[in-house]
Coordinates of C-alpha atoms and ligand atoms in Angstrom, one line a residue:
X1 CA 7.3 -33.8 -9.8
X2 CA 7.4 -31.3 -12.6
X3 CA 10.9 -29.8 -13.3
X4 CA 11.3 -26.2 -14.8
X5 CA 13.0 -28.1 -17.7
X6 CA 9.8 -30.0 -18.3
X7 CA 8.0 -26.7 -19.0
X8 CA 9.2 -25.8 -22.6
X9 CA 10.4 -22.4 -21.4
X10 CA 13.0 -20.5 -23.4
X11 CA 16.5 -21.8 -22.3
X12 CA 17.6 -18.2 -21.5
X13 CA 14.6 -18.1 -18.9
X14 CA 15.6 -21.5 -17.6
X15 CA 19.0 -20.4 -16.9
X16 CA 17.8 -17.2 -15.1
X17 CA 15.5 -19.4 -13.0
X18 CA 18.2 -21.7 -12.1
X19 CA 20.5 -18.8 -11.2
X20 CA 17.7 -17.3 -8.9
X21 CA 17.9 -20.5 -7.0
X22 CA 14.7 -22.1 -8.0
X23 CA 14.7 -25.8 -8.0
X24 CA 11.3 -26.8 -8.7
X25 CA 8.2 -24.9 -10.0
X26 CA 5.6 -24.0 -7.4
X27 CA 2.0 -25.4 -8.0
X28 CA 0.7 -22.4 -9.6
X29 CA 3.8 -22.2 -11.9
X30 CA 3.6 -25.8 -12.8
X31 CA 0.0 -25.6 -13.6
X32 CA -0.3 -22.1 -15.3
X33 CA 2.9 -22.1 -17.4
X34 CA 2.0 -24.9 -19.9
X35 CA -1.3 -23.3 -20.6
X36 CA 0.2 -19.9 -20.9
X37 CA 2.8 -21.1 -23.5
X38 CA 0.0 -22.4 -25.6
X39 CA -1.5 -19.1 -25.7
X40 CA -4.4 -19.9 -23.6
X41 CA -6.0 -17.4 -21.1
X42 CA -5.2 -18.2 -17.5
X43 CA -7.4 -17.5 -14.4
X44 CA -5.1 -17.8 -11.4
X45 CA -6.7 -17.8 -8.0
X46 CA -3.7 -17.4 -5.8
X47 CA -2.3 -15.2 -3.3
X48 CA 1.2 -13.5 -3.1
X49 CA 3.8 -15.8 -1.9
X50 CA 2.6 -18.7 -4.1
X51 CA 5.1 -17.8 -6.9
X52 CA 2.4 -16.3 -9.1
X53 CA 4.6 -13.5 -10.6
X54 CA 6.9 -16.0 -12.2
X55 CA 3.9 -18.1 -13.3
X56 CA 3.1 -15.2 -15.7
X57 CA 6.5 -13.5 -16.2
X58 CA 8.4 -16.8 -17.4
X59 CA 5.9 -17.5 -20.0
X60 CA 5.6 -14.0 -21.2
X61 CA 9.4 -13.8 -21.6
X62 CA 9.4 -17.0 -23.5
X63 CA 6.5 -15.7 -25.8
X64 CA 7.8 -12.5 -26.5
X65 CA 11.1 -13.8 -27.4
X66 CA 10.4 -13.6 -31.0
X67 CA 9.7 -10.2 -32.6
X68 CA 10.2 -6.6 -31.8
X69 CA 8.7 -3.8 -30.0
X70 CA 7.4 -0.7 -32.1
X71 CA 7.4 2.7 -31.0
X72 CA 4.6 3.7 -28.4
X73 CA 3.2 0.3 -28.9
X74 CA 4.1 -2.0 -26.0
X75 CA 3.6 -5.8 -26.8
X76 CA 2.6 -6.8 -23.4
X77 CA 1.1 -5.2 -20.4
X78 CA 1.1 -6.0 -16.7
X79 CA -1.2 -4.1 -14.4
X80 CA -0.8 -4.1 -10.7
X81 CA -2.7 -2.3 -8.1
X82 CA 0.0 -0.3 -6.2
X83 CA 3.2 1.3 -7.3
X84 CA 5.3 -1.1 -4.9
X85 CA 3.6 -4.2 -6.5
X86 CA 4.4 -2.9 -9.9
X87 CA 7.8 -2.2 -9.2
X88 CA 8.1 -5.5 -7.7
X89 CA 7.0 -7.4 -11.0
X90 CA 9.4 -5.2 -12.7
X91 CA 12.1 -6.5 -10.4
X92 CA 11.2 -10.0 -11.0
X93 CA 11.0 -9.3 -14.9
X94 CA 14.6 -8.0 -14.8
X95 CA 15.7 -11.2 -12.9
X96 CA 14.0 -13.7 -15.2
X97 CA 14.8 -11.7 -18.5
X98 CA 18.4 -11.0 -17.8
X99 CA 19.7 -13.2 -20.6
X100 CA 17.2 -11.8 -23.2
X101 CA 17.1 -8.3 -25.0
X102 CA 13.6 -7.7 -23.9
X103 CA 12.9 -4.3 -22.9
X104 CA 10.4 -3.0 -20.2
X105 CA 9.0 0.2 -18.9
X106 CA 7.5 0.8 -15.4
X107 CA 4.6 3.4 -15.3
X108 CA 3.8 4.4 -11.8
X109 CA 2.8 7.5 -10.0
X110 CA 5.5 9.5 -8.2
X111 CA 7.9 9.2 -11.1
X112 CA 8.3 12.0 -13.7
X113 CA 6.5 11.5 -17.1
X114 CA 9.4 12.4 -19.2
X115 CA 11.7 9.5 -18.6
X116 CA 8.7 7.1 -18.9
X117 CA 7.6 8.8 -22.2
X118 CA 11.2 8.4 -23.6
X119 CA 11.0 4.7 -23.0
X120 CA 7.6 4.2 -24.5
X121 CA 8.6 6.2 -27.5
X122 CA 11.5 3.9 -28.1
X123 CA 9.3 0.8 -27.8
X124 CA 9.1 -1.6 -24.9
X125 CA 8.3 -5.4 -24.9
X126 CA 6.7 -5.3 -21.5
X127 CA 4.9 -2.5 -19.9
X128 CA 4.2 -2.8 -16.1
X129 CA 1.9 -0.2 -14.8
X130 CA -0.7 1.0 -12.2
X131 CA -4.0 1.5 -14.0
X132 CA -4.3 5.2 -13.3
X133 CA -0.9 6.0 -14.5
X134 CA -1.3 3.9 -17.6
X135 CA -4.6 5.7 -18.6
X136 CA -3.0 9.1 -17.9
X137 CA -0.2 8.1 -20.5
X138 CA -2.9 6.8 -22.8
X139 CA -5.0 10.1 -22.6
X140 CA -1.9 12.3 -23.2
X141 CA -1.6 10.5 -26.5
X142 CA 1.7 8.9 -25.7
X143 CA 0.9 5.3 -25.7
X144 CA -1.2 2.8 -28.0
X145 CA -2.6 -0.3 -26.7
X146 CA -3.4 -1.9 -29.9
X147 CA -0.1 -3.9 -30.1
X148 CA -0.8 -5.6 -26.7
X149 CA -0.6 -9.5 -27.4
X150 CA -0.4 -10.6 -23.6
X151 CA -2.2 -8.7 -20.9
X152 CA -1.9 -9.5 -17.3
X153 CA -3.9 -8.3 -14.3
X154 CA -2.4 -8.9 -11.0
X155 CA -4.1 -8.8 -7.6
X156 CA -7.6 -8.2 -9.3
X157 CA -9.3 -8.4 -5.8
X158 CA -7.2 -5.4 -4.6
X159 CA -8.1 -3.5 -7.7
X160 CA -11.8 -4.1 -6.8
X161 CA -10.9 -2.9 -3.3
X162 CA -9.3 0.2 -4.5
X163 CA -12.0 1.1 -7.0
X164 CA -10.1 0.2 -10.2
X165 CA -12.3 -2.1 -11.8
X166 CA -13.7 0.6 -14.3
X167 CA -10.2 1.5 -15.2
X168 CA -9.4 -2.2 -15.9
X169 CA -12.5 -2.6 -17.9
X170 CA -11.5 0.4 -20.0
X171 CA -7.9 -0.9 -20.5
X172 CA -9.3 -4.3 -21.5
X173 CA -11.4 -2.6 -24.2
X174 CA -8.3 -0.5 -25.5
X175 CA -6.4 -3.7 -26.2
X176 CA -7.1 -6.2 -29.1
X177 CA -9.6 -8.8 -28.3
X178 CA -7.2 -11.3 -29.8
X179 CA -4.9 -10.7 -26.8
X180 CA -4.0 -13.4 -24.5
X181 CA -5.0 -12.6 -20.9
X182 CA -3.7 -13.7 -17.5
X183 CA -5.7 -12.8 -14.6
X184 CA -4.8 -13.2 -10.9
X185 CA -7.0 -12.8 -7.9
X186 CA -6.8 -14.2 -4.4
X187 CA -10.5 -14.3 -4.2
X188 CA -13.5 -14.5 -6.6
X189 CA -15.7 -11.8 -5.6
X190 CA -18.9 -11.4 -7.8
X191 CA -17.6 -8.4 -9.6
X192 CA -14.4 -10.2 -10.4
X193 CA -16.2 -13.0 -11.8
X194 CA -18.1 -10.8 -14.0
X195 CA -14.9 -9.3 -15.3
X196 CA -13.5 -12.7 -16.0
X197 CA -16.7 -13.8 -17.8
X198 CA -16.4 -10.6 -19.9
X199 CA -12.9 -10.5 -20.8
X200 CA -11.4 -13.9 -20.7
X201 CA -11.9 -16.6 -23.2
X202 CA -12.1 -20.2 -22.0
X203 CA -9.6 -19.7 -19.4
X204 CA -7.5 -22.3 -17.8
X205 CA -8.7 -22.0 -14.3
X206 CA -5.9 -22.7 -11.6
X207 CA -6.6 -22.5 -8.0
X208 CA -3.8 -23.0 -5.4
X209 CA -4.0 -23.3 -1.7
X210 CA -4.4 -20.6 0.5
X211 CA -1.2 -19.3 2.0
X212 CA -2.3 -19.8 5.6
X213 CA -2.7 -23.4 5.3
X214 CA 0.6 -23.8 3.3
X215 CA 2.7 -21.8 5.6
X216 CA 3.4 -24.2 8.3
X217 CA 6.9 -22.6 8.8
X218 CA 5.2 -19.6 10.6
X219 CA 4.9 -19.9 14.5
X220 CA 1.7 -17.9 15.6
X221 CA 1.1 -16.5 18.8
X222 CA -1.7 -14.3 20.4
X223 CA -0.8 -12.2 23.4
X224 CA -3.9 -11.1 25.2
X225 CA -3.8 -7.8 26.8
X226 CA -6.4 -6.8 29.4
X227 CA -5.7 -3.0 30.1
X228 CA -6.8 -1.9 33.6
X229 CA -8.6 1.0 32.0
X230 CA -9.9 1.2 28.5
X231 CA -8.1 4.5 27.6
X232 CA -5.0 2.8 28.7
X233 CA -5.2 0.2 26.0
X234 CA -3.2 2.1 23.3
X235 CA -0.4 2.8 25.6
X236 CA -0.5 -0.6 27.1
X237 CA -0.3 -2.3 23.6
X238 CA 2.8 -0.1 22.8
X239 CA 4.5 -1.1 26.0
X240 CA 3.7 -5.0 25.4
X241 CA 4.9 -4.5 21.7
X242 CA 8.4 -3.2 23.1
X243 CA 8.4 -6.0 25.6
X244 CA 7.9 -8.6 23.0
X245 CA 10.4 -7.2 20.6
X246 CA 12.9 -7.1 23.5
X247 CA 11.8 -10.7 24.6
X248 CA 12.5 -12.1 21.1
X249 CA 16.2 -10.6 21.2
X250 CA 18.5 -11.5 18.6
X251 CA 16.0 -13.9 16.9
X252 CA 14.2 -10.8 15.7
X253 CA 16.5 -9.9 12.9
X254 CA 13.8 -7.7 11.3
X255 CA 10.0 -7.3 11.6
X256 CA 7.0 -5.7 10.1
X257 CA 4.6 -4.2 12.7
X258 CA 1.0 -3.9 11.2
X259 CA -1.5 -1.3 12.7
X260 CA -5.1 -1.0 11.4
X261 CA -4.9 2.8 11.1
X262 CA -2.2 4.7 9.2
X263 CA -2.5 7.3 11.9
X264 CA -1.4 4.7 14.4
X265 CA 1.4 3.5 12.2
X266 CA 3.0 7.0 12.5
X267 CA 2.4 7.0 16.2
X268 CA 3.6 3.5 16.9
X269 CA 6.8 4.2 14.9
X270 CA 7.5 7.4 16.6
X271 CA 7.0 5.8 20.1
X272 CA 9.4 3.0 19.0
X273 CA 11.9 5.4 17.9
X274 CA 11.7 7.3 21.1
X275 CA 12.5 4.1 23.0
X276 CA 15.7 3.6 21.0
X277 CA 14.3 1.2 18.5
X278 CA 15.3 1.5 14.9
X279 CA 11.8 1.9 13.4
X280 CA 10.2 3.7 10.4
X281 CA 6.7 4.0 9.3
X282 CA 5.2 3.1 5.9
X283 CA 1.9 4.0 4.6
X284 CA 0.1 5.5 1.6
X285 CA 0.1 9.2 2.8
X286 CA 4.0 9.3 2.7
X287 CA 5.7 10.6 -0.3
X288 CA 6.8 8.0 -2.9
X289 CA 10.5 8.8 -2.2
X290 CA 10.2 8.2 1.4
X291 CA 8.4 5.0 1.0
X292 CA 10.9 3.7 -1.6
X293 CA 13.8 4.9 0.9
X294 CA 12.2 3.3 3.8
X295 CA 11.6 0.0 2.0
X296 CA 15.2 0.0 0.6
X297 CA 16.4 0.4 4.1
X298 CA 14.4 -2.5 5.3
X299 CA 15.4 -4.8 2.5
X300 CA 19.1 -4.0 2.8
X301 CA 19.0 -4.4 6.8
X302 CA 19.6 -0.9 7.7
X303 CA 16.2 -0.5 8.9
X304 CA 15.2 -3.1 11.8
X305 CA 11.5 -2.5 12.2
X306 CA 8.9 -1.6 9.6
X307 CA 5.7 -0.1 11.0
X308 CA 3.1 -0.4 8.3
X309 CA -0.5 -0.3 7.1
X310 CA -1.9 -3.3 5.3
X311 CA -2.0 -1.5 2.0
X312 CA 1.5 -0.4 2.0
X313 CA 2.8 -3.7 3.0
X314 CA 0.6 -6.3 1.5
X315 CA 2.0 -8.2 -1.4
X316 CA 5.5 -6.8 -0.8
X317 CA 8.1 -9.5 -1.2
X318 CA 10.6 -9.1 1.3
X319 CA 12.1 -12.7 1.5
X320 CA 13.7 -12.7 5.0
X321 CA 11.4 -11.2 7.7
X322 CA 11.9 -13.0 10.9
X323 CA 8.9 -11.6 12.6
X324 CA 5.6 -10.1 12.1
X325 CA 3.9 -8.2 14.9
X326 CA 0.2 -7.4 14.7
X327 CA -0.2 -4.4 16.9
X328 CA -3.9 -4.5 16.0
X329 CA -6.0 -7.6 15.2
X330 CA -7.0 -6.8 11.7
X331 CA -10.7 -6.3 11.3
X332 CA -10.8 -8.3 8.2
X333 CA -9.7 -12.0 8.5
X334 CA -7.9 -12.1 5.1
X335 CA -5.6 -9.4 6.2
X336 CA -4.4 -11.6 8.8
X337 CA -3.3 -14.2 6.4
X338 CA -1.6 -11.4 4.2
X339 CA 0.2 -10.0 7.3
X340 CA 1.5 -13.1 8.6
X341 CA 2.5 -14.2 5.1
X342 CA 5.1 -11.6 5.3
X343 CA 7.3 -13.9 7.4
X344 CA 8.2 -17.6 6.8
X345 CA 8.7 -17.1 3.0
X346 CA 10.4 -19.3 0.7
X347 CA 10.6 -22.2 3.3
X348 CA 12.2 -20.0 6.1
X349 CA 10.9 -20.0 9.5
X350 CA 9.1 -17.2 10.9
X351 CA 7.2 -15.9 14.1
X352 CA 3.9 -14.0 13.9
X353 CA 2.7 -12.5 17.3
X354 CA -0.6 -10.8 17.5
X355 CA -1.6 -8.3 20.4
X356 CA -5.2 -8.6 21.2
X357 CA -7.5 -6.7 23.6
X358 CA -10.8 -7.9 24.8
X359 CA -12.7 -5.9 22.2
X360 CA -11.1 -7.8 19.3
X361 CA -12.7 -11.0 20.2
X362 CA -15.2 -11.0 17.2
X363 CA -12.3 -10.3 14.7
X364 CA -10.4 -13.1 16.3
X365 CA -13.2 -15.5 16.0
X366 CA -13.5 -14.5 12.2
X367 CA -9.8 -15.0 11.8
X368 CA -9.6 -18.4 13.7
X369 CA -12.7 -19.6 11.6
X370 CA -10.9 -18.6 8.3
X371 CA -7.6 -20.3 9.2
X372 CA -9.7 -23.2 10.7
X373 CA -7.6 -23.5 13.8
X374 CA -7.1 -21.4 16.9
X375 CA -4.0 -19.2 17.2
X376 CA -2.0 -20.4 20.0
X377 CA -2.2 -18.2 23.2
X378 CA 1.2 -16.9 24.2
X379 CA 2.3 -15.4 27.6
X380 CA 3.0 -11.7 28.2
X381 CA 6.8 -11.4 28.4
X382 CA 8.2 -12.2 31.7
X383 CA 8.1 -9.6 34.3
X384 CA 5.7 -7.4 32.2
X385 CA 3.0 -5.8 34.1
X386 CA 0.2 -4.1 32.1
X387 CA -0.3 -0.5 32.9
X388 CA 3.4 0.1 34.0
X389 CA 5.8 1.8 31.9
X390 CA 9.1 0.1 31.5
X391 CA 11.0 2.9 32.8
X392 CA 12.4 4.2 29.7
X393 CA 11.6 7.6 28.2
X394 CA 9.4 7.7 25.3
X395 CA 9.4 11.4 24.6
X396 CA 11.5 12.3 21.7
X397 CA 14.3 14.9 22.6
X398 CA 12.9 17.6 20.6
X399 CA 9.5 17.0 22.2
X400 CA 10.4 17.1 25.8
X401 CA 8.6 20.3 26.7
X402 CA 5.2 18.9 25.8
X403 CA 3.9 22.2 25.3
X404 CA 1.2 23.3 23.0
X405 CA 0.3 19.8 22.0
X406 CA -3.0 18.5 21.5
X407 CA -3.9 14.7 21.5
X408 CA -5.4 12.3 19.0
X409 CA -8.6 10.5 19.8
X410 CA -8.1 8.5 23.0
X411 CA -9.8 6.2 25.3
X412 CA -13.1 5.0 23.8
X413 CA -12.2 6.5 20.3
X414 CA -8.8 5.3 20.1
X415 CA -9.4 1.8 21.4
X416 CA -12.6 1.0 19.7
X417 CA -12.6 -1.6 17.1
X418 CA -12.0 -0.2 13.5
X419 CA -15.4 0.8 12.0
X420 CA -16.3 1.5 8.1
X421 CA -15.3 5.2 7.4
X422 CA -12.7 5.3 10.1
X423 CA -10.2 6.5 7.6
X424 CA -12.4 9.7 7.1
X425 CA -13.2 9.9 10.7
X426 CA -9.6 9.8 11.7
X427 CA -9.3 13.1 9.8
X428 CA -12.3 14.8 11.5
X429 CA -11.6 17.4 14.1
X430 CA -10.5 16.0 17.3
X431 CA -11.8 16.8 20.8
X432 CA -9.0 17.9 22.9
X433 CA -8.7 16.0 26.1
X434 CA -7.4 18.2 29.0
X435 CA -5.0 15.7 30.4
X436 CA -3.2 12.9 28.9
X437 CA -3.8 9.4 30.3
X438 CA 0.1 9.0 30.7
X439 CA 3.0 11.3 29.9
X440 CA 4.3 8.5 27.7
X441 CA 0.9 8.4 25.6
X442 CA 1.2 12.3 25.4
X443 CA 4.8 12.3 24.0
X444 CA 3.9 10.4 21.0
X445 CA 0.6 11.6 20.0
X446 CA 0.6 13.4 16.7
X447 CA 1.0 17.2 16.9
X448 CA -2.1 19.3 16.1
X449 CA -0.3 20.6 13.0
X450 CA 0.1 17.1 11.7
X451 CA -3.6 16.2 12.2
X452 CA -4.7 19.5 10.6
X453 CA -2.6 18.7 7.6
X454 CA -4.2 15.4 7.6
X455 CA -7.7 16.9 7.5
X456 CA -6.3 19.4 4.8
X457 CA -5.2 16.4 2.9
X458 CA -8.4 14.8 3.0
X459 CA -10.2 18.1 1.8
X460 CA -7.8 18.5 -0.8
X461 CA -8.2 15.0 -2.0
X462 CA -11.9 15.6 -2.1
X463 CA -11.4 18.6 -4.2
X464 CA -9.1 16.9 -6.6
X465 CA -11.7 14.1 -7.1
X466 CA -14.0 16.8 -8.6
X467 CA -14.9 16.1 -12.2
X468 CA -12.5 18.0 -14.4
X469 CA -13.1 18.7 -18.1
X470 CA -9.8 18.7 -19.8
X471 CA -9.9 21.0 -22.9
X472 CA -6.8 19.1 -24.4
X473 CA -8.6 15.9 -25.0
X474 CA -10.9 15.0 -27.7
X475 CA -14.6 14.4 -26.7
X476 CA -14.5 10.8 -26.7
X477 CA -11.5 10.8 -24.5
X478 CA -12.9 13.1 -22.2
X479 CA -15.7 11.0 -21.3
X480 CA -13.5 8.8 -19.1
X481 CA -10.9 10.9 -18.1
X482 CA -12.4 12.2 -14.8
X483 CA -10.4 11.2 -11.9
X484 CA -13.5 10.3 -9.8
X485 CA -14.3 7.7 -12.2
X486 CA -11.1 5.9 -11.6
X487 CA -11.4 6.2 -7.8
X488 CA -15.0 5.7 -7.3
X489 CA -15.7 3.3 -4.4
X490 CA -17.8 0.3 -5.5
X491 CA -20.3 -1.9 -3.6
X492 CA -18.0 -4.5 -2.2
X493 CA -18.6 -7.6 -0.2
X494 CA -15.7 -6.2 2.1
X495 CA -17.5 -3.1 2.8
X496 CA -15.7 -2.5 6.0
X497 CA -12.2 -2.2 4.6
X498 CA -10.7 1.1 5.3
X499 CA -7.1 0.7 3.9
X500 CA -7.9 0.8 0.2
X501 CA -9.5 4.3 0.7
X502 CA -6.1 5.3 1.8
X503 CA -4.6 4.1 -1.4
X504 CA -7.3 5.6 -3.4
X505 CA -6.6 8.9 -1.9
X506 CA -3.0 8.2 -2.7
X507 CA -3.8 7.7 -6.3
X508 CA -5.9 10.9 -6.4
X509 CA -2.9 12.6 -5.1
X510 CA -0.8 10.9 -7.8
X511 CA -3.1 12.1 -10.3
X512 CA -2.3 15.6 -9.2
X513 CA 1.3 15.2 -9.1
X514 CA 1.2 13.2 -12.4
X515 CA -0.5 16.3 -14.1
X516 CA 2.7 18.4 -13.1
X517 CA 0.3 20.6 -11.1
X518 CA 3.1 20.9 -8.4
X519 CA 2.4 20.2 -4.6
X520 CA -0.9 20.8 -3.4
X521 CA -1.2 24.5 -2.1
X522 CA -2.2 24.5 1.6
X523 CA -3.9 27.7 2.8
X524 CA -2.9 30.5 0.6
X525 CA 0.3 29.0 -0.5
X526 CA 2.9 31.5 -1.9
X527 CA 0.1 34.1 -2.4
X528 CA 0.1 35.5 1.2
X529 CA -1.0 39.0 1.3
X530 CA 1.7 41.4 2.3
X531 CA 0.0 42.7 5.4
X532 CA -0.3 39.2 6.9
X533 CA 3.6 39.1 7.0
X534 CA 3.9 42.4 8.7
X535 CA 4.9 42.1 12.3
X536 CA 3.0 44.3 14.9
X537 CA 4.6 46.1 17.7
X538 CA 3.2 45.5 21.0
X539 CA 4.8 48.4 22.7
X540 CA 2.6 51.1 24.1
X541 CA 3.0 53.2 21.0
X542 CA 0.3 55.6 20.4
X543 CA -2.6 54.0 18.2
X544 CA -1.9 56.2 15.3
X545 CA 1.9 55.4 15.3
X546 CA 1.0 51.6 14.9
X547 CA -1.6 52.6 12.2
X548 CA 1.2 54.5 10.4
X549 CA 3.7 51.6 10.7
X550 CA 1.1 49.2 9.1
X551 CA -0.1 51.5 6.4
X552 CA 3.6 52.5 5.3
X553 CA 5.0 49.1 5.7
X554 CA 7.7 50.1 8.7
X555 CA 8.4 47.5 11.1
X556 CA 7.4 48.4 14.7
Ligands
AMP601 P1 5.1 -14.2 -5.6 O1 4.1 -15.1 -5.1 O2 5.3 -14.1 -7.0 O3 5.1 -12.9 -4.7 O4 6.6 -15.1 -5.1 C1 6.9 -15.2 -3.8 C2 8.3 -15.6 -3.6 O5 8.6 -16.9 -4.0 C3 9.2 -14.7 -4.4 O6 10.4 -14.3 -3.3 C4 9.9 -15.4 -5.5 O7 11.2 -15.1 -5.7 C5 9.9 -16.9 -4.9 N1 9.6 -18.0 -5.8 C6 9.1 -17.8 -6.9 N2 9.1 -19.0 -7.6 C7 9.8 -19.9 -7.0 C8 10.3 -21.2 -6.9 N3 9.8 -22.0 -8.1 N4 11.0 -21.8 -6.0 C9 11.3 -21.0 -5.0 N5 11.1 -19.7 -4.8 C10 10.4 -19.3 -5.6

């Protein structure tokens, strides 16, 4: 078996690896590192959890050991699809490069330009970035990519999902053609193949086994719920989830709970909290500072349950997650693999429990055919009766009145299987149902305000995606600087995926934030005409008095 010491890595890297506790290289590391060290292009077909980050970081650090960075000209570039993944690569870099003097900068949305500019001005050896943010810096004239000797594209299939391929192509064209390229993707969609054929030169192609087949340490279980009424399904699933978490007891040291829709992420998290669980949501619509705080809490153990969307949690490396709960069966089978792969990492044991309702059947079939085995059927927790509440209040204290509340889509709409464009559909005006199915369901539905905000967000995002001609750019720069080109959706073999849109919107919001335009203005923002702020007296004053009060500005 290959040892790290066989891999001709810089001794300082070997020391850091041994301090990280790694004994032997993973298959992708053992195969990719020798080619990378020879300066060859690498095409890695591997998923997260295989050790792929170290497979490019370790040789990069070794190769960059010689030489110095010049101002504004990074020597290497790592592109990751989301801020969280980029931050994770940066963390890995810090671990493996700790005995070297190499410098790095992380360019992600949600962070002020000023600090990032300072680092780049000084010169960095490694630049880790999301594609949109990188191009923003480039367009502001703060960055030159002509010094890039090594370029890594991580999670290219997700870049494709999120509409970043045009950005990636552009970035490739901005770097020298003599660069070394390491390109990673979990799948080889035709579009990804086209990119690799165009921009990689005679790459060493390394394919490692799927995570699902490798992760024998994960115990999977499927809990089938048959709601008495279809409109009861969402509430029943929440009750089953609570019962399952309780049944796992102390064995559940922490867990990620996946929902298909980000709207449900919020509702499920709220519901769990209302039942006394220590839970928080994470999805692409939350502010970056909130996302970071939530993840930090989950990592350090102060948060027990992380309720997540696929985009927000996929690829995140949180080593010790004891349980994964699929609140919904994912509509794309690969997401099942990604989700359960959040537990049972690095040789640990883990448990993945999936809640399914009868309408999930076709998605289950697709998953089971992908993993080539049947998910073992588990029993409902002892004493649990579907449709019966477990007797604990779900209603958050501040919401007890339940007044003035509208409800999110329920029954047929709520429980139907996810369809393309659901993300947008979820933002559409909602039909108000006169009476909630249960008091519990009512208590946790998002308020009308929240949903209206969501819809505004959607409209705002659409507005932001409008072409924008920037006068501060040279004509040749202008050509590609429009945000919608970055976020454009592409024809995709996985056309039914909804999550990526969430992140694309997120990226568009970043685009707005990144340009220091300030927060989006909702309604009239600060410019509310005076008369709207006036209060009107309802006393039985003569009409002329009221008219007087309004015109002179006196309060009634
Ligand atoms: P990645 O696929 O890069 O997300 O890595 C998955 C996890 O495996 C991370 O927690 C790494 O710290 C860990 N890891 C990477 N390489 C090794 C190795 N050779 N031995 C043990 N753990 C590793």
